[in-house]
Short mmCIF file of C-alpha atoms and ligand atoms in Angstrom, two decimals:
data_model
loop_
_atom_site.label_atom_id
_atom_site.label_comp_id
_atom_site.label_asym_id
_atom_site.label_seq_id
_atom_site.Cartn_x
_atom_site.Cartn_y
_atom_site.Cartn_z
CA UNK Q 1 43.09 82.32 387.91
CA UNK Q 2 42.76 85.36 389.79
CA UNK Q 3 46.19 87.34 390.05
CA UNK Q 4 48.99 87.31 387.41
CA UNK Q 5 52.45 85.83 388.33
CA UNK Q 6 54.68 89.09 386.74
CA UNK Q 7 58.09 89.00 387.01
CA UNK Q 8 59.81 92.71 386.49
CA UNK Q 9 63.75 92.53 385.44
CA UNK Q 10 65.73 95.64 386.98
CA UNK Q 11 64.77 97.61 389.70
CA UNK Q 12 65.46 101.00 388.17
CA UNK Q 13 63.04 103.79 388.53
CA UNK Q 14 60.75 101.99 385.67
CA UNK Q 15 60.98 98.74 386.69
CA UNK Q 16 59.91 99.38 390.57
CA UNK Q 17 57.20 102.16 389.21
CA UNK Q 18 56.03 99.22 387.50
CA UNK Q 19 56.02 96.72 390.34
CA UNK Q 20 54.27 99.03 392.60
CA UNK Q 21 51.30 100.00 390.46
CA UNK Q 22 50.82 96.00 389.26
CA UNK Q 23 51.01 95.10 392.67
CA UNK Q 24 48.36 97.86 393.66
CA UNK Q 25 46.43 96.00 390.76
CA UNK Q 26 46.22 92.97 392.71
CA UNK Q 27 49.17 90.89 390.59
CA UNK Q 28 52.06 88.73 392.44
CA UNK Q 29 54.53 90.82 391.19
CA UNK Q 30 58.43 89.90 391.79
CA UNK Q 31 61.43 92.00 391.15
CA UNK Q 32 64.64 90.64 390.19
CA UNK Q 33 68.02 92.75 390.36
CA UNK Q 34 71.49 91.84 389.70
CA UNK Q 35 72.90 94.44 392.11
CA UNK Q 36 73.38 92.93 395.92
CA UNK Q 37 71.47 95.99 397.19
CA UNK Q 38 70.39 99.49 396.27
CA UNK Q 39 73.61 101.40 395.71
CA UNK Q 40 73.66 105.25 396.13
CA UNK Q 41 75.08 105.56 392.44
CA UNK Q 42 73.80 108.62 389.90
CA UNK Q 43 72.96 112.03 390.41
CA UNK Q 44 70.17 113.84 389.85
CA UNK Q 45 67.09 112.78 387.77
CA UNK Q 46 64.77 115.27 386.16
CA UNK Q 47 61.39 114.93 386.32
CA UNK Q 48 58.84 117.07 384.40
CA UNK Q 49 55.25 117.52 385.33
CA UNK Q 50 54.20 114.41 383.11
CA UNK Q 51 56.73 112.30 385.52
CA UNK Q 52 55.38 113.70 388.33
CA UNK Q 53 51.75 113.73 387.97
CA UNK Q 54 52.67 109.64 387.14
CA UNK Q 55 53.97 109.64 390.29
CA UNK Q 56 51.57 111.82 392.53
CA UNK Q 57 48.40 108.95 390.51
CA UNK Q 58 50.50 106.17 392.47
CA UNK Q 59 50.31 108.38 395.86
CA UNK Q 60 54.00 108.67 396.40
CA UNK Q 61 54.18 112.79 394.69
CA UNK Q 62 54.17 113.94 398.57
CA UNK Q 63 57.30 111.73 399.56
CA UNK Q 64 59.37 112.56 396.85
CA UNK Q 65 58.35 116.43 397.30
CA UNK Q 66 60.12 115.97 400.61
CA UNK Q 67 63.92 115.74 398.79
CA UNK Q 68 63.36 116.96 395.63
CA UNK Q 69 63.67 120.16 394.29
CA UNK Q 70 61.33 122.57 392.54
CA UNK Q 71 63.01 124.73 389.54
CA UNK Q 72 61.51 127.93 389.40
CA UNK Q 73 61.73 128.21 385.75
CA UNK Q 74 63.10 126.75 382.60
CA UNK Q 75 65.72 129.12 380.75
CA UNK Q 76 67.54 129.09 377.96
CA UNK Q 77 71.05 130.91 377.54
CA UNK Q 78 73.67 131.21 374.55
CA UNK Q 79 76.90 129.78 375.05
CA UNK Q 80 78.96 132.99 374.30
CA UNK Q 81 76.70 136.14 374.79
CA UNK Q 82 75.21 134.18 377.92
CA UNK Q 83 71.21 135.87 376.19
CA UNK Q 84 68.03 134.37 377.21
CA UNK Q 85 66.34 132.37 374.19
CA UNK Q 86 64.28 131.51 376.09
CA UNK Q 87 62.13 131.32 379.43
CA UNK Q 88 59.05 129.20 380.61
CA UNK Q 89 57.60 129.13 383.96
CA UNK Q 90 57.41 126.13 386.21
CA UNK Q 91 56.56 125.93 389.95
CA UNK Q 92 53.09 127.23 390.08
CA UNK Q 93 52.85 128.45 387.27
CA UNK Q 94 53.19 124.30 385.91
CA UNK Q 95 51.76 122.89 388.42
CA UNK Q 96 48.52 125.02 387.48
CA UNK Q 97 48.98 124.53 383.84
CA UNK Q 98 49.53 120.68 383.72
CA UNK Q 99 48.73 119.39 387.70
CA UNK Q 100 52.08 118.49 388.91
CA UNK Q 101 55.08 120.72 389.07
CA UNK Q 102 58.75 119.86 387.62
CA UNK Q 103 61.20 118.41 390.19
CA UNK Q 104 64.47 117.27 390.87
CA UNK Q 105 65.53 114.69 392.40
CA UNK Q 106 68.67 112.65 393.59
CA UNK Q 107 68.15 109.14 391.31
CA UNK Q 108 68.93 107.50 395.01
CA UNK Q 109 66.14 109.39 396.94
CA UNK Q 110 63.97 108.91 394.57
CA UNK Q 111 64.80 104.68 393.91
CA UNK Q 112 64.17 105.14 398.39
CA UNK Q 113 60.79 105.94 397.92
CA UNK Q 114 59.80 103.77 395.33
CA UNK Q 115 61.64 100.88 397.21
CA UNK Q 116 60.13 101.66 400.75
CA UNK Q 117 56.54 101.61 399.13
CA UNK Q 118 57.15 98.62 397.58
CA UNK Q 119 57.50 95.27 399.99
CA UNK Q 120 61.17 94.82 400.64
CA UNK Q 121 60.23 90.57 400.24
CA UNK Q 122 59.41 91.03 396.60
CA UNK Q 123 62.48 92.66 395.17
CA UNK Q 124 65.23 89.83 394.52
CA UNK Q 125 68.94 91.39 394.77
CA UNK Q 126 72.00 89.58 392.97
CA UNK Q 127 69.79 87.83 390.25
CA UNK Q 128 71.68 88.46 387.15
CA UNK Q 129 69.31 87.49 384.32
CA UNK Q 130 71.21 85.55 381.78
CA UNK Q 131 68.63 82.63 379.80
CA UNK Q 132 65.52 83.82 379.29
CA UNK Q 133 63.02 81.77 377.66
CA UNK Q 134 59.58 81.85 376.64
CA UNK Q 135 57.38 78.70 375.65
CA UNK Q 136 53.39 77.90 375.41
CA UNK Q 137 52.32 78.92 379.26
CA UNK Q 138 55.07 81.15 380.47
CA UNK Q 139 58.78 82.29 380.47
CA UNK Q 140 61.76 80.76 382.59
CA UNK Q 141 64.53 82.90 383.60
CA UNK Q 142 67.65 81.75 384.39
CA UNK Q 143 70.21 83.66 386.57
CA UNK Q 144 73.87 84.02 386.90
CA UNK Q 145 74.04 82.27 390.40
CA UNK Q 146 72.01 79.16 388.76
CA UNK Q 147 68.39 79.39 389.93
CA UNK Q 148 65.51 79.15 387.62
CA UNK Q 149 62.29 80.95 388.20
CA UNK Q 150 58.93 80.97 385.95
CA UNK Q 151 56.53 83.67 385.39
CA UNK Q 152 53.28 84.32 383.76
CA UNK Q 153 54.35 87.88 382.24
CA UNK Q 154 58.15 89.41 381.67
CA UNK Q 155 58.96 93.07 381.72
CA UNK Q 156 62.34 94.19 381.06
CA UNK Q 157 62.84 97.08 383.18
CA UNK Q 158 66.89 96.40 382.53
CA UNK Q 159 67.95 99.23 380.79
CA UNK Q 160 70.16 100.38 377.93
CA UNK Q 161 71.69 96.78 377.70
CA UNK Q 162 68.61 94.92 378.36
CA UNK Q 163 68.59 91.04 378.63
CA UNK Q 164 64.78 90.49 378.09
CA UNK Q 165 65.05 92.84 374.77
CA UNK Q 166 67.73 90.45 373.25
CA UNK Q 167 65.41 87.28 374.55
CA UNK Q 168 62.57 88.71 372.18
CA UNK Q 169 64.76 90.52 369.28
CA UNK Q 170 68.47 89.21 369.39
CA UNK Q 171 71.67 90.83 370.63
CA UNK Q 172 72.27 94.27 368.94
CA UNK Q 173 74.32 97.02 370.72
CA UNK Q 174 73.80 100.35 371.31
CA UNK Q 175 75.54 102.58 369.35
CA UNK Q 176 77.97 105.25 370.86
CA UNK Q 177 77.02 108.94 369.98
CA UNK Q 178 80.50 110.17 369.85
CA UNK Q 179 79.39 112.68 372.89
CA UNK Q 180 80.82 112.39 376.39
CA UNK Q 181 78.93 113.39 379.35
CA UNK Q 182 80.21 115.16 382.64
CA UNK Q 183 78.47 115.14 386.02
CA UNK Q 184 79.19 116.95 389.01
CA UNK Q 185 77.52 118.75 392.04
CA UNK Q 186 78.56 122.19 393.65
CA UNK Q 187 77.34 123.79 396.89
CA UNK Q 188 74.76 126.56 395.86
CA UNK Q 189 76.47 128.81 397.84
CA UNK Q 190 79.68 128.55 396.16
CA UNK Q 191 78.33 130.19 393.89
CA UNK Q 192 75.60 132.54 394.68
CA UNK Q 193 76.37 135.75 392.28
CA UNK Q 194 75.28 133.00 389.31
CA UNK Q 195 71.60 134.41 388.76
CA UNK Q 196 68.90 132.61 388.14
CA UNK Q 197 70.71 129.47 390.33
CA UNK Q 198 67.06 127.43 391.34
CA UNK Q 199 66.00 127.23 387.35
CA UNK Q 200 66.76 124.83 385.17
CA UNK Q 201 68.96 126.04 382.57
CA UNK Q 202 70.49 125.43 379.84
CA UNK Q 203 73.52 126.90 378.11
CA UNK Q 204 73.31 125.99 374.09
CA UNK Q 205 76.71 125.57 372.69
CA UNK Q 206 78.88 126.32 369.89
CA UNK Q 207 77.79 122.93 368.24
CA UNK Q 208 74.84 120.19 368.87
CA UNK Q 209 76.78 118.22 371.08
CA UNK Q 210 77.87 121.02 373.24
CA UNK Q 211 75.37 122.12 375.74
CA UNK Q 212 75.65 122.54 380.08
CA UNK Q 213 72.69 122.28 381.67
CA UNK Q 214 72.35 123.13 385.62
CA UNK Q 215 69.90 122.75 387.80
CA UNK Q 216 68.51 122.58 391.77
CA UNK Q 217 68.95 119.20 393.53
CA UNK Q 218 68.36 118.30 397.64
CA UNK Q 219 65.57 120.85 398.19
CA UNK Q 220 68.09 123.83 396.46
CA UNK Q 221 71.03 123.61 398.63
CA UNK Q 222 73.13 122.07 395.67
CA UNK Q 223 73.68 122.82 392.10
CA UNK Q 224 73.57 119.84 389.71
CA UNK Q 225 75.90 120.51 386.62
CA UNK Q 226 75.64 117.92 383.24
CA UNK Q 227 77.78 118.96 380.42
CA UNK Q 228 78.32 117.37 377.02
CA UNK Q 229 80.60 117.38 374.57
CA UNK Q 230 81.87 115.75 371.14
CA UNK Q 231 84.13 113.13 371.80
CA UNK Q 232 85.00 110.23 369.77
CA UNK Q 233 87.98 108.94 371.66
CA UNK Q 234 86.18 108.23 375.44
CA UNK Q 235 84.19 104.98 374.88
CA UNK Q 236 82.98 104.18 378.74
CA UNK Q 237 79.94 103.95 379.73
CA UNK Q 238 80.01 104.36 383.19
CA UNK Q 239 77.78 105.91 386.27
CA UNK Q 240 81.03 106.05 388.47
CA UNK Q 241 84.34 107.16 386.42
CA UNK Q 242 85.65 109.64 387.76
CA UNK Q 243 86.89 112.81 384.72
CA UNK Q 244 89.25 115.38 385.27
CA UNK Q 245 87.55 118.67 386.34
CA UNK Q 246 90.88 120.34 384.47
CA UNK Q 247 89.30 118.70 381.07
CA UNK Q 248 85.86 119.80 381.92
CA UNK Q 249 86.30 123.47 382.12
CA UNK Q 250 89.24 123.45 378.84
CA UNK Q 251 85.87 121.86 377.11
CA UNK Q 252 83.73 124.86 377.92
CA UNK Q 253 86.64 128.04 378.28
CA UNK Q 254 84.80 129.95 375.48
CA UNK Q 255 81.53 129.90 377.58
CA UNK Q 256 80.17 132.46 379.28
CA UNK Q 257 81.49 133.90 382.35
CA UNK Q 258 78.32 132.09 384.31
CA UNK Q 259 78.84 128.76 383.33
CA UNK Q 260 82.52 128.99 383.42
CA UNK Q 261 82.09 130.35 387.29
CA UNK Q 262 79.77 127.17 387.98
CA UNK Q 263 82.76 124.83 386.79
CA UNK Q 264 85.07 126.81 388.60
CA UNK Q 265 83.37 125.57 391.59
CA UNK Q 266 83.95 121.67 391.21
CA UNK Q 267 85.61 120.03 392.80
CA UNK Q 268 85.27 116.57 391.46
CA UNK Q 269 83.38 115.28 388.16
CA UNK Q 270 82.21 112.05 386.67
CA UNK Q 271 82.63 111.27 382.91
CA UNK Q 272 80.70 108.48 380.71
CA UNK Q 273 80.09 108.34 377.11
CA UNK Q 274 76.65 108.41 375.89
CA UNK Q 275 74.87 105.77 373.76
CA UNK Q 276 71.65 105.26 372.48
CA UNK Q 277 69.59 103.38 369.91
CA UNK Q 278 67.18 103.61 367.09
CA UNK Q 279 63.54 103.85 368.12
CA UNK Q 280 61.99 99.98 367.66
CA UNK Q 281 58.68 99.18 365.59
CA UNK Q 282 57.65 96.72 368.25
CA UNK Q 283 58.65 95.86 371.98
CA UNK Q 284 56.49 93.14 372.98
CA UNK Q 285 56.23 89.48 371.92
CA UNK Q 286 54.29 86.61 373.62
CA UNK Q 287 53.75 87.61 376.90
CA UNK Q 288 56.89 89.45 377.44
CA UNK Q 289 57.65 93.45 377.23
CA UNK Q 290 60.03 96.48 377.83
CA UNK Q 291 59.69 99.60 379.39
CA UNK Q 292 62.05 102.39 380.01
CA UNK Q 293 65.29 102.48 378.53
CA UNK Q 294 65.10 98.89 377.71
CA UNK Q 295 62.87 100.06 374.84
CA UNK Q 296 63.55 103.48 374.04
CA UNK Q 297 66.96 104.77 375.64
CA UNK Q 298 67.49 108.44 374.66
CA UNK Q 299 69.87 111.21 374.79
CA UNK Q 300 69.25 113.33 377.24
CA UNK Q 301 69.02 116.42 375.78
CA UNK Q 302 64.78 116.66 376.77
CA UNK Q 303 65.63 114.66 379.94
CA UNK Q 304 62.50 112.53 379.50
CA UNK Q 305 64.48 109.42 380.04
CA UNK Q 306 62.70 109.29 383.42
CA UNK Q 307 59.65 110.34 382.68
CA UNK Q 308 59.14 108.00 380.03
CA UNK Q 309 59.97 104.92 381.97
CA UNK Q 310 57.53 106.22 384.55
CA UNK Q 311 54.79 106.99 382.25
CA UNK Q 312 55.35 103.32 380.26
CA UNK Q 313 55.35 102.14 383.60
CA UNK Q 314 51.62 103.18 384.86
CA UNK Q 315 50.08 102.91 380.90
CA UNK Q 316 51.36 98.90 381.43
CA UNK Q 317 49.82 98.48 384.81
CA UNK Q 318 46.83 99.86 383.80
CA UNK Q 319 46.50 97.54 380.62
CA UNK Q 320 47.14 94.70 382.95
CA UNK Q 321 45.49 95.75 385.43
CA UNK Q 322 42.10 93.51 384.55
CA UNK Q 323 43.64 91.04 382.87
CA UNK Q 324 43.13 87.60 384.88
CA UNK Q 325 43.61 84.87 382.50
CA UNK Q 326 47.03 83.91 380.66
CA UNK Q 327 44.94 83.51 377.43
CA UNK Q 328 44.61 87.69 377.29
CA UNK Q 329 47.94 88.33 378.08
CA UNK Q 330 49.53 88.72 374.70
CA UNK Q 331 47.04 91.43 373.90
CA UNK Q 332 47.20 93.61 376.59
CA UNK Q 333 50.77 94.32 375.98
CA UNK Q 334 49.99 95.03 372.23
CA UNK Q 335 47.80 97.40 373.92
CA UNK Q 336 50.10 98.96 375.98
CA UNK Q 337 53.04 98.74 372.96
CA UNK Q 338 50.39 100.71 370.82
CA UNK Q 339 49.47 103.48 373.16
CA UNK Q 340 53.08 103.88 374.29
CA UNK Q 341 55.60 103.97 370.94
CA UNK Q 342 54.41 106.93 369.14
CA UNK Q 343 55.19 108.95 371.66
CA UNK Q 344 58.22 107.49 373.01
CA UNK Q 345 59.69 107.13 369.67
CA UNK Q 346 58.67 110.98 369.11
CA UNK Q 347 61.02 111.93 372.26
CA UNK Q 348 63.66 109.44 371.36
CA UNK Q 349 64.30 111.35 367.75
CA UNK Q 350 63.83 114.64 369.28
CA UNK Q 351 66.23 113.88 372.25
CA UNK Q 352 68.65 112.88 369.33
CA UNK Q 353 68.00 116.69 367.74
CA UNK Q 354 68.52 118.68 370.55
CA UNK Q 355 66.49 121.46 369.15
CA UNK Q 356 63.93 121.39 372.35
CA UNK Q 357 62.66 124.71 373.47
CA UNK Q 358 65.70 126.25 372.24
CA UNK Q 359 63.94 129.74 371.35
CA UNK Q 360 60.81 129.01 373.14
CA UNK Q 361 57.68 126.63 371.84
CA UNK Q 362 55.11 124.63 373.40
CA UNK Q 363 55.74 122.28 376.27
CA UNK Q 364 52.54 121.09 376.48
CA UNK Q 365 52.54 117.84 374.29
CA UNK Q 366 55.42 116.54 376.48
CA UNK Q 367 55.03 118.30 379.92
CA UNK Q 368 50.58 117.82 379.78
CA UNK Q 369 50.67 114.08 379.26
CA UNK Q 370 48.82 112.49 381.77
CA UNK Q 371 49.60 108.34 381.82
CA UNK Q 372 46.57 107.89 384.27
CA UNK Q 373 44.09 109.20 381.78
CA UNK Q 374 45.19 107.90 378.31
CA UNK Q 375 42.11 105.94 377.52
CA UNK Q 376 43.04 102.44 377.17
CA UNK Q 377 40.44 101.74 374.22
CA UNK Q 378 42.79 104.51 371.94
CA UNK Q 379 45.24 101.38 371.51
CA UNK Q 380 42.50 99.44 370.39
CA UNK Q 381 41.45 102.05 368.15
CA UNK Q 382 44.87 102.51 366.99
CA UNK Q 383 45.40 98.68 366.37
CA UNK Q 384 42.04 98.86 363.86
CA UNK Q 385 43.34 101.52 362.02
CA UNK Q 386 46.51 100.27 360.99
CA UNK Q 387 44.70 97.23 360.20
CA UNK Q 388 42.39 99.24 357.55
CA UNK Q 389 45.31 100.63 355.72
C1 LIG P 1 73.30 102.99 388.29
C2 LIG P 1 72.56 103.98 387.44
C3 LIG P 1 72.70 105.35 387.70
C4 LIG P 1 72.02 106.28 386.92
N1 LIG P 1 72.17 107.63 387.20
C5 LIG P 1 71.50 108.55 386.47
C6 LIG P 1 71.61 109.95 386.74
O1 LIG P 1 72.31 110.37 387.62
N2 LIG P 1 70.91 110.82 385.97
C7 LIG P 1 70.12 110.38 384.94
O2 LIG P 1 69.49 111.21 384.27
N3 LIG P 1 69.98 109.07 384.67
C8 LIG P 1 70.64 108.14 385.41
N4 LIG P 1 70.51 106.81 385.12
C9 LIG P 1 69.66 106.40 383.99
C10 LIG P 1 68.22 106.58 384.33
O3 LIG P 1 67.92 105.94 385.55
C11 LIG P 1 67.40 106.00 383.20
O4 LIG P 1 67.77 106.62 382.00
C12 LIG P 1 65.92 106.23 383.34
O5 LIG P 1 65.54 106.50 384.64
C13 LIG P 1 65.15 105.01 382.85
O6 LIG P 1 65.22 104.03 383.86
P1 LIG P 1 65.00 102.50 383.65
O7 LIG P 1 64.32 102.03 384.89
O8 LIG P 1 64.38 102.21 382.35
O9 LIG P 1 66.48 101.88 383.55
P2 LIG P 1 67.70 101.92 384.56
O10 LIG P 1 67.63 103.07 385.47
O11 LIG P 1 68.92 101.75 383.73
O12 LIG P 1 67.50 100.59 385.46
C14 LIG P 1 67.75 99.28 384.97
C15 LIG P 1 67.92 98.33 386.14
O13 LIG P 1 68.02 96.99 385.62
C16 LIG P 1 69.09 96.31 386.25
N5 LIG P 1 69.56 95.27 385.32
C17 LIG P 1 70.16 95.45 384.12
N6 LIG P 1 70.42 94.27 383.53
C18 LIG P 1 69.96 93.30 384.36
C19 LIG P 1 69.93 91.87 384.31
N7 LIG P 1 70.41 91.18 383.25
N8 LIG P 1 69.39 91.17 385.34
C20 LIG P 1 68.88 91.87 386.42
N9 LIG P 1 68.89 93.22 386.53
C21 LIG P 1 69.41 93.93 385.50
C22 LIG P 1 70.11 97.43 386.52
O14 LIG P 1 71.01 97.08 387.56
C23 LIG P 1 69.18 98.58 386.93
O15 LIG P 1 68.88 98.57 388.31
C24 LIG P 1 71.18 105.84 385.86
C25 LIG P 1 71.04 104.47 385.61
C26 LIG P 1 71.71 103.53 386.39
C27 LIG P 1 71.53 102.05 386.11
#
């Protein structure tokens, strides 16, 4: 046996990551997506310099520098006062420190590039995963529209509500945060006396819950606004429903005169509730696996849910990557499981906190990760240990 046969469920930004590095490593690697086609849904997607120094190992950093955007710093602002906590330096000054700058990116312009890089005959739309099963030599999935197929290795790349992580551990919902989310994107010149308009920023709020953060998207001609608030009576999850901009700036009238000036200028706003889940001991069994928010869906308040999909994403192809018989399978994604969950789980609980740079810190064990040079022996190392104790 030369190449693996690994099927990839979900073509979000983890799952086609995934496919393209495992198909780099030689595997026959085949997508499966319940949508029909790629839909311009979402907004923008954050990427730090881990993310993007994941991306720029795979060769594709130059394409999505071509729509993204490049926040000039990271800042920190009180709700009421509208004082700096806090300040870090990204553009150069990151992309010397760590190798990669932070960008920002349109979730659709940045799915394009993965999906043109990737062949178009591998990704299969309108499959619906709804059986999956795994036995001796393989797994069978089984798909809404009634076709079968059979694979050597599984990832779930599905997301929040993943089918492949109730295959392995049972069906167990994510739980509801009681915060709502709001979405919406301005013109930057609408409102141009804002300072500091091409950073990331965030405004900390009168409670945990209540935060806006605003940054750069398409190359810096827009403004990307996420808001959150506590709100136990808005249960839908939902990367379409539309809000009412009228609630959106009653939810934030105390803040500064800034932020209030950057809600003055929507227009239009999306609302969802946010949920998330515990972070898991384990994520693989047999030969199947998760990635992304599949395993470890987060709040958003480090906005590594990106990242981390990306970085699970390369870590797995490269455990995989020499693997050529179905016998060593099962340990490879132990492997991969071991190297990834400490740190995942880290960002998962901290996400939860929302305590992240708030006055300052170090970036560095989040934003200098690099997923191409994580030596792969560490999760053999790590495996021995907790076998000694
Ligand atoms: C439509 C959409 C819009 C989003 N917009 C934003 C945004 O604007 N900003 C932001 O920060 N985050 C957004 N996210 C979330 C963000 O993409 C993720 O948090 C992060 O990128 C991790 O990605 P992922 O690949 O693990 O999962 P996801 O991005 O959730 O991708 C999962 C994929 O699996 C597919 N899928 C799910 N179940 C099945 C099944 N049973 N069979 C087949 N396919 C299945 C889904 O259709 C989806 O394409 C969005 C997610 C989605 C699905």
């Amino acid at each position: 046996m030369s190449a693996l046969k690994i099927g990839i469920l979900g073509a979000g930004i983890g799952g086609l990551t995934a496919a393209i590095a495992l198909h780099r490593a030689g595997h026959d690697v085949v997508v499966y997506e319940q949508s029909k086609q790629f839909l311009r849904v979402g907004a923008d997607i954050n990427l730090t310099p881990n993310a993007v120094r994941a991306l720029d190992g795979l060769g594709i950093g130059e394409a999505v520098r071509h729509t993204a955007a490049r926040p000039t710093h990271r800042i920190s602002r009180s709700w009421d006062s509208g004082e700096e906590t806090s300040r870090l330096e990204m553009g150069d000054t990151a992309e010397k420190k760590y190798g990669a700058p932070q960008l920002t990116i349109h979730r659709a312009d940045l799915l394009a590039v993965l999906a043109e890089i990737f062949p178009a005959e591998r990704v299969r739309f309108a499959k619906r995963a709804e059986a999956i099963t795994q036995d001796g030599s393989g797994i069978t999935l089984k798909f809404t529209d009634g076709s079968t197929d059979r694979v050597d290795v599984l990832i779930g790349g599905d997301g929040i509500h993943s089918a492949v992580r109730t295959a392995m551990f049972g069906a167990e919902s994510p739980r509801f945060t009681g915060v709502v989310a709001f979405r919406a994107v301005i013109p930057a010149a609408s409102v141009a006396a804002v300072p500091n308009l091409q950073a990331f920023t965030k405004w900390w709020g009168p409670n945990p819950e209540s935060q806006i953060v605003t940054f750069p998207l398409n190359r810096g001609k827009d403004i990307f606004i996420f808001a959150t608030t506590a709100q136990e009576s808005w249960h839908l999850e939902s990367w379409t429903t539309p809000g009412s901009v009228q609630e959106l700036r009653d939810s934030y009238a105390e803040f500064h005169g800034d932020a209030r000036a950057l809600l003055d200028a929507c227009d239009e706003v999306l609302k969802t509730a946010l949920y998330e889940r515990d972070p898991l001991p384990c994520w693989s069994k047999g030969n199947m696996t998760l990635l992304g928010d599949a395993s470890h869906p987060m709040m958003p308040f480090m906005a590594q849910g990106a990242g981390m999909a990306i970085e699970d994403a390369v870590v797995l192809a490269r455990c995989l990557a020499q693997v050529k018989t179905l016998d060593a399978i099962a340990a490879a994604l132990q492997g991969y499981e071991r190297l990834r969950l400490e740190r995942t789980s880290k960002i998962q609980l901290g996400s939860r906190g929302n305590n992240w740079l708030r006055d300052g810190g170090n970036a560095d064990w989040v934003y200098g990760y690099d997923a191409w040079a994580v030596p792969l022996d560490a999760g053999q190392e790590m495996k021995q240990e907790a076998g000694a104790v």
